[in-house]
């Protein structure tokens, strides 16, 4: 017989706060609200995706990356929507939060049907600075890539 380890859980209040954070964070991203979205990361945040050899580092680099992506999507007349679900939140000993969730990205071109663009797993570390949650690190993996 095996022994299962039970991970420590966060309170319902913290879980709801994390859900609200992601709702606002993703709406800023999808709305192309570049500066406000970048402010949801720590100054020294890292953002790792499988299509880049190195993670994006720092709020300013994140800002530049989103600005470029927003311009490219506008030129293509494409709207992206991110949906985070199956959100699991666990406390770390240092007070940060470890979050793992599924992320679906939908893409809609003007006058066309929406399509499922990507299916991902998103693993974040959230920290509290100035009384609010911020992303300290993010690692995204895609189901279609090794």
Tab-separated table of N, CA and C in Angstrom:
chain	number	residue	atom	x	y	z
A	1	UNK	N	0.837	-1.171	0.000
A	1	UNK	CA	0.000	0.000	0.000
A	1	UNK	C	0.889	1.244	0.000
A	2	UNK	N	0.548	2.234	-0.805
A	2	UNK	CA	1.357	3.451	-0.878
A	2	UNK	C	0.754	4.541	-0.005
A	3	UNK	N	1.599	5.461	0.366
A	3	UNK	CA	1.160	6.599	1.162
A	3	UNK	C	1.096	7.817	0.259
A	4	UNK	N	-0.039	8.491	0.261
A	4	UNK	CA	-0.168	9.712	-0.527
A	4	UNK	C	0.162	10.904	0.347
A	5	UNK	N	0.876	11.833	-0.252
A	5	UNK	CA	1.202	13.056	0.454
A	5	UNK	C	0.103	14.070	0.172
A	6	UNK	N	-0.415	14.688	1.208
A	6	UNK	CA	-1.457	15.693	1.039
A	6	UNK	C	-0.801	17.064	1.123
A	7	UNK	N	-0.934	17.832	0.050
A	7	UNK	CA	-0.340	19.165	0.015
A	7	UNK	C	-1.165	20.117	0.870
A	8	UNK	N	-0.468	21.040	1.501
A	8	UNK	CA	-1.143	22.051	2.295
A	8	UNK	C	-1.974	22.939	1.378
A	9	UNK	N	-3.124	23.343	1.839
A	9	UNK	CA	-4.040	24.167	1.054
A	9	UNK	C	-4.048	25.604	1.579
A	10	UNK	N	-4.482	26.507	0.715
A	10	UNK	CA	-4.677	27.892	1.134
A	10	UNK	C	-6.122	28.053	1.599
A	11	UNK	N	-6.401	29.160	2.258
A	11	UNK	CA	-7.766	29.432	2.705
A	11	UNK	C	-8.644	29.773	1.501
A	12	UNK	N	-9.941	29.680	1.697
A	12	UNK	CA	-10.890	30.039	0.637
A	12	UNK	C	-10.722	31.507	0.246
A	13	UNK	N	-10.405	32.345	1.223
A	13	UNK	CA	-10.210	33.775	0.943
A	13	UNK	C	-9.001	33.996	0.027
A	14	UNK	N	-7.900	33.325	0.314
A	14	UNK	CA	-6.706	33.452	-0.534
A	14	UNK	C	-6.981	32.871	-1.915
A	15	UNK	N	-7.673	31.746	-1.973
A	15	UNK	CA	-7.996	31.135	-3.267
A	15	UNK	C	-8.827	32.095	-4.121
A	16	UNK	N	-9.821	32.723	-3.512
A	16	UNK	CA	-10.655	33.689	-4.240
A	16	UNK	C	-9.820	34.886	-4.697
A	17	UNK	N	-8.888	35.320	-3.869
A	17	UNK	CA	-8.008	36.432	-4.242
A	17	UNK	C	-7.154	36.066	-5.456
A	18	UNK	N	-6.652	34.840	-5.485
A	18	UNK	CA	-5.849	34.379	-6.625
A	18	UNK	C	-6.709	34.322	-7.884
A	19	UNK	N	-7.916	33.809	-7.770
A	19	UNK	CA	-8.827	33.756	-8.923
A	19	UNK	C	-9.105	35.165	-9.456
A	20	UNK	N	-9.355	36.107	-8.553
A	20	UNK	CA	-9.611	37.493	-8.963
A	20	UNK	C	-8.371	38.090	-9.624
A	21	UNK	N	-7.202	37.795	-9.070
A	21	UNK	CA	-5.951	38.276	-9.668
A	21	UNK	C	-5.844	37.816	-11.119
A	22	UNK	N	-6.060	36.524	-11.358
A	22	UNK	CA	-5.939	36.001	-12.725
A	22	UNK	C	-7.004	36.576	-13.650
A	23	UNK	N	-8.212	36.773	-13.158
A	23	UNK	CA	-9.262	37.374	-13.989
A	23	UNK	C	-8.826	38.758	-14.464
A	24	UNK	N	-8.325	39.565	-13.555
A	24	UNK	CA	-7.887	40.917	-13.921
A	24	UNK	C	-6.630	40.875	-14.783
A	25	UNK	N	-5.688	40.029	-14.426
A	25	UNK	CA	-4.412	39.900	-15.135
A	25	UNK	C	-4.635	39.507	-16.596
A	26	UNK	N	-5.475	38.499	-16.827
A	26	UNK	CA	-5.713	38.026	-18.194
A	26	UNK	C	-6.539	39.018	-18.999
A	27	UNK	N	-7.446	39.730	-18.353
A	27	UNK	CA	-8.212	40.742	-19.083
A	27	UNK	C	-7.325	41.905	-19.509
A	28	UNK	N	-6.353	42.265	-18.688
A	28	UNK	CA	-5.379	43.286	-19.101
A	28	UNK	C	-4.569	42.794	-20.293
A	29	UNK	N	-4.113	41.540	-20.231
A	29	UNK	CA	-3.345	40.949	-21.324
A	29	UNK	C	-4.154	40.958	-22.614
A	30	UNK	N	-5.367	40.431	-22.557
A	30	UNK	CA	-6.191	40.318	-23.758
A	30	UNK	C	-6.659	41.670	-24.280
A	31	UNK	N	-6.740	42.645	-23.400
A	31	UNK	CA	-7.134	43.990	-23.815
A	31	UNK	C	-5.976	44.822	-24.330
A	32	UNK	N	-4.769	44.268	-24.267
A	32	UNK	CA	-3.600	45.010	-24.735
A	32	UNK	C	-3.250	46.196	-23.855
A	33	UNK	N	-3.623	46.121	-22.577
A	33	UNK	CA	-3.331	47.197	-21.629
A	33	UNK	C	-1.926	46.933	-21.084
A	34	UNK	N	-0.953	47.299	-21.887
A	34	UNK	CA	0.435	46.869	-21.709
A	34	UNK	C	1.009	47.267	-20.360
A	35	UNK	N	0.950	48.543	-20.024
A	35	UNK	CA	1.606	49.004	-18.797
A	35	UNK	C	0.976	48.394	-17.552
A	36	UNK	N	-0.344	48.360	-17.499
A	36	UNK	CA	-1.019	47.794	-16.328
A	36	UNK	C	-0.737	46.295	-16.210
A	37	UNK	N	-0.699	45.579	-17.354
A	37	UNK	CA	-0.384	44.148	-17.321
A	37	UNK	C	1.034	43.931	-16.788
A	38	UNK	N	1.990	44.708	-17.281
A	38	UNK	CA	3.382	44.561	-16.836
A	38	UNK	C	3.509	44.812	-15.334
A	39	UNK	N	2.678	45.679	-14.799
A	39	UNK	CA	2.723	45.987	-13.368
A	39	UNK	C	2.200	44.843	-12.506
A	40	UNK	N	1.644	43.797	-13.119
A	40	UNK	CA	1.195	42.632	-12.347
A	40	UNK	C	2.326	41.626	-12.148
A	41	UNK	N	3.528	41.988	-12.585
A	41	UNK	CA	4.738	41.188	-12.389
A	41	UNK	C	5.683	41.945	-11.466
A	42	UNK	N	6.541	41.216	-10.760
A	42	UNK	CA	7.573	41.877	-9.974
A	42	UNK	C	8.585	42.506	-10.923
A	43	UNK	N	9.341	43.440	-10.414
A	43	UNK	CA	10.349	44.128	-11.227
A	43	UNK	C	11.330	43.144	-11.859
A	44	UNK	N	11.640	42.059	-11.142
A	44	UNK	CA	12.631	41.083	-11.614
A	44	UNK	C	12.001	39.757	-12.060
A	45	UNK	N	10.751	39.788	-12.452
A	45	UNK	CA	10.024	38.571	-12.820
A	45	UNK	C	10.677	37.834	-13.982
A	46	UNK	N	10.430	36.526	-14.024
A	46	UNK	CA	10.847	35.715	-15.172
A	46	UNK	C	9.607	35.076	-15.785
A	47	UNK	N	9.639	34.921	-17.110
A	47	UNK	CA	8.513	34.366	-17.861
A	47	UNK	C	9.109	33.415	-18.888
A	48	UNK	N	8.964	32.113	-18.659
A	48	UNK	CA	9.562	31.097	-19.534
A	48	UNK	C	8.487	30.438	-20.385
A	49	UNK	N	8.728	30.418	-21.693
A	49	UNK	CA	7.845	29.728	-22.639
A	49	UNK	C	8.704	28.822	-23.514
A	50	UNK	N	8.141	27.734	-24.021
A	50	UNK	CA	8.959	26.770	-24.762
A	50	UNK	C	9.486	27.269	-26.106
A	51	UNK	N	8.937	28.350	-26.621
A	51	UNK	CA	9.381	28.851	-27.926
A	51	UNK	C	10.579	29.786	-27.824
A	52	UNK	N	10.995	30.109	-26.612
A	52	UNK	CA	12.173	30.959	-26.404
A	52	UNK	C	13.259	30.164	-25.697
A	53	UNK	N	14.506	30.358	-26.123
A	53	UNK	CA	15.624	29.644	-25.493
A	53	UNK	C	15.848	30.096	-24.061
A	54	UNK	N	15.626	31.371	-23.805
A	54	UNK	CA	15.819	31.945	-22.471
A	54	UNK	C	14.520	32.599	-22.007
A	55	UNK	N	14.262	32.592	-20.706
A	55	UNK	CA	13.067	33.281	-20.206
A	55	UNK	C	13.156	34.789	-20.439
A	56	UNK	N	12.003	35.404	-20.572
A	56	UNK	CA	11.926	36.862	-20.563
A	56	UNK	C	12.190	37.284	-19.125
A	57	UNK	N	13.038	38.294	-18.951
A	57	UNK	CA	13.429	38.697	-17.593
A	57	UNK	C	13.121	40.167	-17.351
A	58	UNK	N	12.381	40.424	-16.312
A	58	UNK	CA	12.126	41.786	-15.877
A	58	UNK	C	10.874	42.394	-16.478
A	59	UNK	N	10.314	43.297	-15.712
A	59	UNK	CA	9.065	43.956	-16.086
A	59	UNK	C	9.191	44.731	-17.395
A	60	UNK	N	10.330	45.398	-17.591
A	60	UNK	CA	10.491	46.202	-18.809
A	60	UNK	C	10.533	45.333	-20.058
A	61	UNK	N	11.215	44.195	-19.980
A	61	UNK	CA	11.259	43.294	-21.132
A	61	UNK	C	9.873	42.701	-21.400
A	62	UNK	N	9.127	42.392	-20.354
A	62	UNK	CA	7.755	41.915	-20.516
A	62	UNK	C	6.897	42.977	-21.194
A	63	UNK	N	7.073	44.208	-20.777
A	63	UNK	CA	6.329	45.325	-21.367
A	63	UNK	C	6.623	45.427	-22.865
A	64	UNK	N	7.892	45.377	-23.238
A	64	UNK	CA	8.270	45.469	-24.659
A	64	UNK	C	7.693	44.306	-25.461
A	65	UNK	N	7.760	43.116	-24.892
A	65	UNK	CA	7.254	41.930	-25.585
A	65	UNK	C	5.753	42.036	-25.827
A	66	UNK	N	4.989	42.429	-24.806
A	66	UNK	CA	3.543	42.538	-24.981
A	66	UNK	C	3.196	43.663	-25.946
A	67	UNK	N	3.918	44.753	-25.889
A	67	UNK	CA	3.642	45.858	-26.821
A	67	UNK	C	3.801	45.373	-28.269
A	68	UNK	N	4.865	44.637	-28.531
A	68	UNK	CA	5.100	44.114	-29.880
A	68	UNK	C	3.991	43.129	-30.276
A	69	UNK	N	3.645	42.214	-29.387
A	69	UNK	CA	2.595	41.236	-29.674
A	69	UNK	C	1.255	41.922	-29.916
A	70	UNK	N	0.938	42.920	-29.118
A	70	UNK	CA	-0.317	43.658	-29.275
A	70	UNK	C	-0.388	44.315	-30.646
A	71	UNK	N	0.711	44.900	-31.083
A	71	UNK	CA	0.752	45.531	-32.408
A	71	UNK	C	0.592	44.493	-33.517
A	72	UNK	N	1.245	43.352	-33.377
A	72	UNK	CA	1.132	42.284	-34.384
A	72	UNK	C	-0.297	41.750	-34.480
A	73	UNK	N	-0.941	41.551	-33.342
A	73	UNK	CA	-2.317	41.055	-33.347
A	73	UNK	C	-3.276	42.085	-33.937
A	74	UNK	N	-3.064	43.351	-33.621
A	74	UNK	CA	-3.911	44.407	-34.190
A	74	UNK	C	-3.766	44.449	-35.707
A	75	UNK	N	-2.547	44.333	-36.196
A	75	UNK	CA	-2.310	44.345	-37.646
A	75	UNK	C	-2.985	43.150	-38.317
A	76	UNK	N	-3.029	42.017	-37.629
A	76	UNK	CA	-3.661	40.806	-38.173
A	76	UNK	C	-5.169	40.780	-37.919
A	77	UNK	N	-5.675	41.792	-37.223
A	77	UNK	CA	-7.086	41.864	-36.821
A	77	UNK	C	-7.496	40.598	-36.065
A	78	UNK	N	-6.648	40.222	-35.131
A	78	UNK	CA	-6.886	39.019	-34.332
A	78	UNK	C	-6.989	39.380	-32.859
A	79	UNK	N	-7.999	38.832	-32.214
A	79	UNK	CA	-8.189	38.998	-30.776
A	79	UNK	C	-7.878	37.677	-30.092
A	80	UNK	N	-7.082	37.721	-29.046
A	80	UNK	CA	-6.801	36.518	-28.251
A	80	UNK	C	-7.486	36.663	-26.898
A	81	UNK	N	-7.960	35.536	-26.395
A	81	UNK	CA	-8.556	35.466	-25.059
A	81	UNK	C	-7.914	34.303	-24.319
A	82	UNK	N	-7.443	34.580	-23.115
A	82	UNK	CA	-6.830	33.558	-22.266
A	82	UNK	C	-7.830	33.143	-21.190
A	83	UNK	N	-7.953	31.845	-20.984
A	83	UNK	CA	-8.817	31.314	-19.942
A	83	UNK	C	-7.985	30.401	-19.058
A	84	UNK	N	-7.969	30.716	-17.763
A	84	UNK	CA	-7.268	29.878	-16.787
A	84	UNK	C	-8.302	29.085	-16.006
A	85	UNK	N	-8.092	27.790	-15.911
A	85	UNK	CA	-8.999	26.943	-15.146
A	85	UNK	C	-8.232	25.855	-14.423
A	86	UNK	N	-8.959	25.096	-13.607
A	86	UNK	CA	-8.362	24.029	-12.806
A	86	UNK	C	-7.192	24.596	-11.995
A	87	UNK	N	-7.434	25.751	-11.397
A	87	UNK	CA	-6.398	26.487	-10.673
A	87	UNK	C	-6.142	25.826	-9.319
A	88	UNK	N	-4.910	25.370	-9.119
A	88	UNK	CA	-4.492	24.777	-7.847
A	88	UNK	C	-3.492	25.725	-7.195
A	89	UNK	N	-3.733	26.073	-5.941
A	89	UNK	CA	-2.906	27.057	-5.232
A	89	UNK	C	-2.368	26.422	-3.955
A	90	UNK	N	-1.058	26.532	-3.773
A	90	UNK	CA	-0.404	25.954	-2.601
A	90	UNK	C	0.525	26.982	-1.975
A	91	UNK	N	0.556	27.055	-0.637
A	91	UNK	CA	1.456	27.997	0.027
A	91	UNK	C	2.887	27.465	0.051
A	92	UNK	N	3.836	28.367	-0.114
A	92	UNK	CA	5.254	28.049	0.065
A	92	UNK	C	5.684	28.518	1.447
A	93	UNK	N	6.751	27.953	1.970
A	93	UNK	CA	7.233	28.306	3.306
A	93	UNK	C	7.604	29.777	3.430
A	94	UNK	N	8.014	30.407	2.327
A	94	UNK	CA	8.431	31.813	2.370
A	94	UNK	C	7.265	32.791	2.241
A	95	UNK	N	6.028	32.281	2.212
A	95	UNK	CA	4.854	33.148	2.109
A	95	UNK	C	4.358	33.335	0.685
A	96	UNK	N	5.146	32.923	-0.288
A	96	UNK	CA	4.698	33.012	-1.678
A	96	UNK	C	3.682	31.900	-1.950
A	97	UNK	N	3.063	31.974	-3.104
A	97	UNK	CA	2.074	30.977	-3.502
A	97	UNK	C	2.532	30.288	-4.776
A	98	UNK	N	2.380	28.993	-4.809
A	98	UNK	CA	2.679	28.201	-6.001
A	98	UNK	C	1.345	27.890	-6.669
A	99	UNK	N	1.225	28.266	-7.945
A	99	UNK	CA	-0.033	28.085	-8.668
A	99	UNK	C	0.226	27.252	-9.915
A	100	UNK	N	-0.636	26.280	-10.142
A	100	UNK	CA	-0.566	25.475	-11.368
A	100	UNK	C	-1.973	25.414	-11.932
A	101	UNK	N	-2.107	25.748	-13.203
A	101	UNK	CA	-3.427	25.736	-13.818
A	101	UNK	C	-3.324	25.425	-15.302
A	102	UNK	N	-4.470	25.140	-15.888
A	102	UNK	CA	-4.546	24.948	-17.330
A	102	UNK	C	-4.871	26.300	-17.953
A	103	UNK	N	-4.259	26.573	-19.083
A	103	UNK	CA	-4.507	27.822	-19.800
A	103	UNK	C	-4.903	27.487	-21.230
A	104	UNK	N	-6.067	27.966	-21.611
A	104	UNK	CA	-6.527	27.829	-22.985
A	104	UNK	C	-6.453	29.200	-23.629
A	105	UNK	N	-5.946	29.249	-24.844
A	105	UNK	CA	-5.856	30.513	-25.573
A	105	UNK	C	-6.718	30.379	-26.824
A	106	UNK	N	-7.712	31.245	-26.923
A	106	UNK	CA	-8.589	31.277	-28.085
A	106	UNK	C	-8.180	32.444	-28.976
A	107	UNK	N	-8.263	32.245	-30.281
A	107	UNK	CA	-7.932	33.293	-31.247
A	107	UNK	C	-9.132	33.511	-32.162
A	108	UNK	N	-9.475	34.785	-32.354
A	108	UNK	CA	-10.579	35.129	-33.241
A	108	UNK	C	-10.121	36.219	-34.193
A	109	UNK	N	-10.184	35.927	-35.474
A	109	UNK	CA	-9.916	36.951	-36.491
A	109	UNK	C	-11.246	37.579	-36.868
A	110	UNK	N	-11.173	38.844	-37.220
A	110	UNK	CA	-12.382	39.592	-37.554
A	110	UNK	C	-13.229	38.809	-38.564
A	111	UNK	N	-14.515	38.687	-38.221
A	111	UNK	CA	-15.520	38.028	-39.059
A	111	UNK	C	-15.231	36.545	-39.301
A	112	UNK	N	-14.505	35.928	-38.374
A	112	UNK	CA	-14.255	34.486	-38.454
A	112	UNK	C	-14.634	33.844	-37.124
A	113	UNK	N	-14.772	32.546	-37.142
A	113	UNK	CA	-15.103	31.808	-35.932
A	113	UNK	C	-13.877	31.721	-35.018
A	114	UNK	N	-14.090	31.752	-33.713
A	114	UNK	CA	-12.974	31.561	-32.788
A	114	UNK	C	-12.391	30.158	-32.937
A	115	UNK	N	-11.099	30.050	-32.689
A	115	UNK	CA	-10.430	28.750	-32.710
A	115	UNK	C	-9.597	28.603	-31.441
A	116	UNK	N	-9.435	27.361	-31.024
A	116	UNK	CA	-8.552	27.090	-29.896
A	116	UNK	C	-7.124	27.168	-30.416
A	117	UNK	N	-6.398	28.175	-29.972
A	117	UNK	CA	-5.052	28.462	-30.469
A	117	UNK	C	-3.992	27.616	-29.757
A	118	UNK	N	-4.099	27.531	-28.418
A	118	UNK	CA	-3.109	26.785	-27.637
A	118	UNK	C	-3.752	26.179	-26.397
A	119	UNK	N	-3.190	25.051	-25.986
A	119	UNK	CA	-3.547	24.421	-24.715
A	119	UNK	C	-2.253	24.317	-23.922
A	120	UNK	N	-2.247	24.907	-22.736
A	120	UNK	CA	-1.008	25.040	-21.967
A	120	UNK	C	-1.222	24.680	-20.502
A	121	UNK	N	-0.108	24.476	-19.825
A	121	UNK	CA	-0.068	24.432	-18.368
A	121	UNK	C	0.751	25.640	-17.937
A	122	UNK	N	0.228	26.358	-16.975
A	122	UNK	CA	0.892	27.561	-16.472
A	122	UNK	C	1.256	27.322	-15.009
A	123	UNK	N	2.543	27.503	-14.696
A	123	UNK	CA	3.021	27.348	-13.321
A	123	UNK	C	3.631	28.668	-12.880
A	124	UNK	N	3.000	29.284	-11.891
A	124	UNK	CA	3.426	30.594	-11.401
A	124	UNK	C	3.870	30.515	-9.952
A	125	UNK	N	4.718	31.454	-9.581
A	125	UNK	CA	4.960	31.778	-8.181
A	125	UNK	C	4.463	33.207	-8.009
A	126	UNK	N	3.496	33.368	-7.107
A	126	UNK	CA	2.952	34.683	-6.800
A	126	UNK	C	3.503	35.146	-5.464
A	127	UNK	N	3.833	36.427	-5.395
A	127	UNK	CA	4.298	37.027	-4.147
A	127	UNK	C	3.426	38.237	-3.842
A	128	UNK	N	3.467	38.648	-2.598
A	128	UNK	CA	2.706	39.818	-2.185
A	128	UNK	C	3.678	40.985	-2.011
A	129	UNK	N	3.424	42.055	-2.751
A	129	UNK	CA	4.214	43.288	-2.619
A	129	UNK	C	3.242	44.449	-2.513
A	130	UNK	N	3.431	45.276	-1.502
A	130	UNK	CA	2.542	46.418	-1.328
A	130	UNK	C	1.089	46.013	-1.167
A	131	UNK	N	0.855	44.842	-0.571
A	131	UNK	CA	-0.498	44.385	-0.311
A	131	UNK	C	-1.205	43.749	-1.494
A	132	UNK	N	-0.497	43.563	-2.616
A	132	UNK	CA	-1.155	42.946	-3.774
A	132	UNK	C	-0.326	41.799	-4.324
A	133	UNK	N	-0.989	40.891	-4.999
A	133	UNK	CA	-0.306	39.753	-5.599
A	133	UNK	C	0.373	40.165	-6.897
A	134	UNK	N	1.576	39.622	-7.106
A	134	UNK	CA	2.329	39.839	-8.340
A	134	UNK	C	2.954	38.517	-8.761
A	135	UNK	N	3.167	38.364	-10.064
A	135	UNK	CA	3.843	37.180	-10.587
A	135	UNK	C	5.344	37.373	-10.434
A	136	UNK	N	5.981	36.472	-9.708
A	136	UNK	CA	7.443	36.468	-9.548
A	136	UNK	C	8.087	35.625	-10.646
A	137	UNK	N	7.448	34.497	-10.947
A	137	UNK	CA	7.945	33.655	-12.036
A	137	UNK	C	6.779	32.933	-12.686
A	138	UNK	N	6.920	32.717	-13.976
A	138	UNK	CA	5.913	31.977	-14.743
A	138	UNK	C	6.623	31.036	-15.691
A	139	UNK	N	6.145	29.798	-15.715
A	139	UNK	CA	6.624	28.807	-16.678
A	139	UNK	C	5.405	28.257	-17.405
A	140	UNK	N	5.411	28.386	-18.720
A	140	UNK	CA	4.310	27.897	-19.540
A	140	UNK	C	4.814	26.731	-20.375
A	141	UNK	N	4.085	25.630	-20.347
A	141	UNK	CA	4.369	24.511	-21.244
A	141	UNK	C	3.160	24.332	-22.152
A	142	UNK	N	3.434	23.890	-23.372
A	142	UNK	CA	2.364	23.698	-24.348
A	142	UNK	C	2.186	22.215	-24.630
A	143	UNK	N	0.938	21.800	-24.791
A	143	UNK	CA	0.650	20.393	-25.056
A	143	UNK	C	1.174	19.931	-26.410
A	144	UNK	N	1.338	20.852	-27.351
A	144	UNK	CA	1.767	20.472	-28.699
A	144	UNK	C	3.281	20.471	-28.880
A	145	UNK	N	4.015	20.855	-27.861
A	145	UNK	CA	5.477	20.914	-27.952
A	145	UNK	C	6.109	20.021	-26.893
A	146	UNK	N	7.302	19.485	-27.201
A	146	UNK	CA	7.973	18.627	-26.207
A	146	UNK	C	8.421	19.420	-24.984
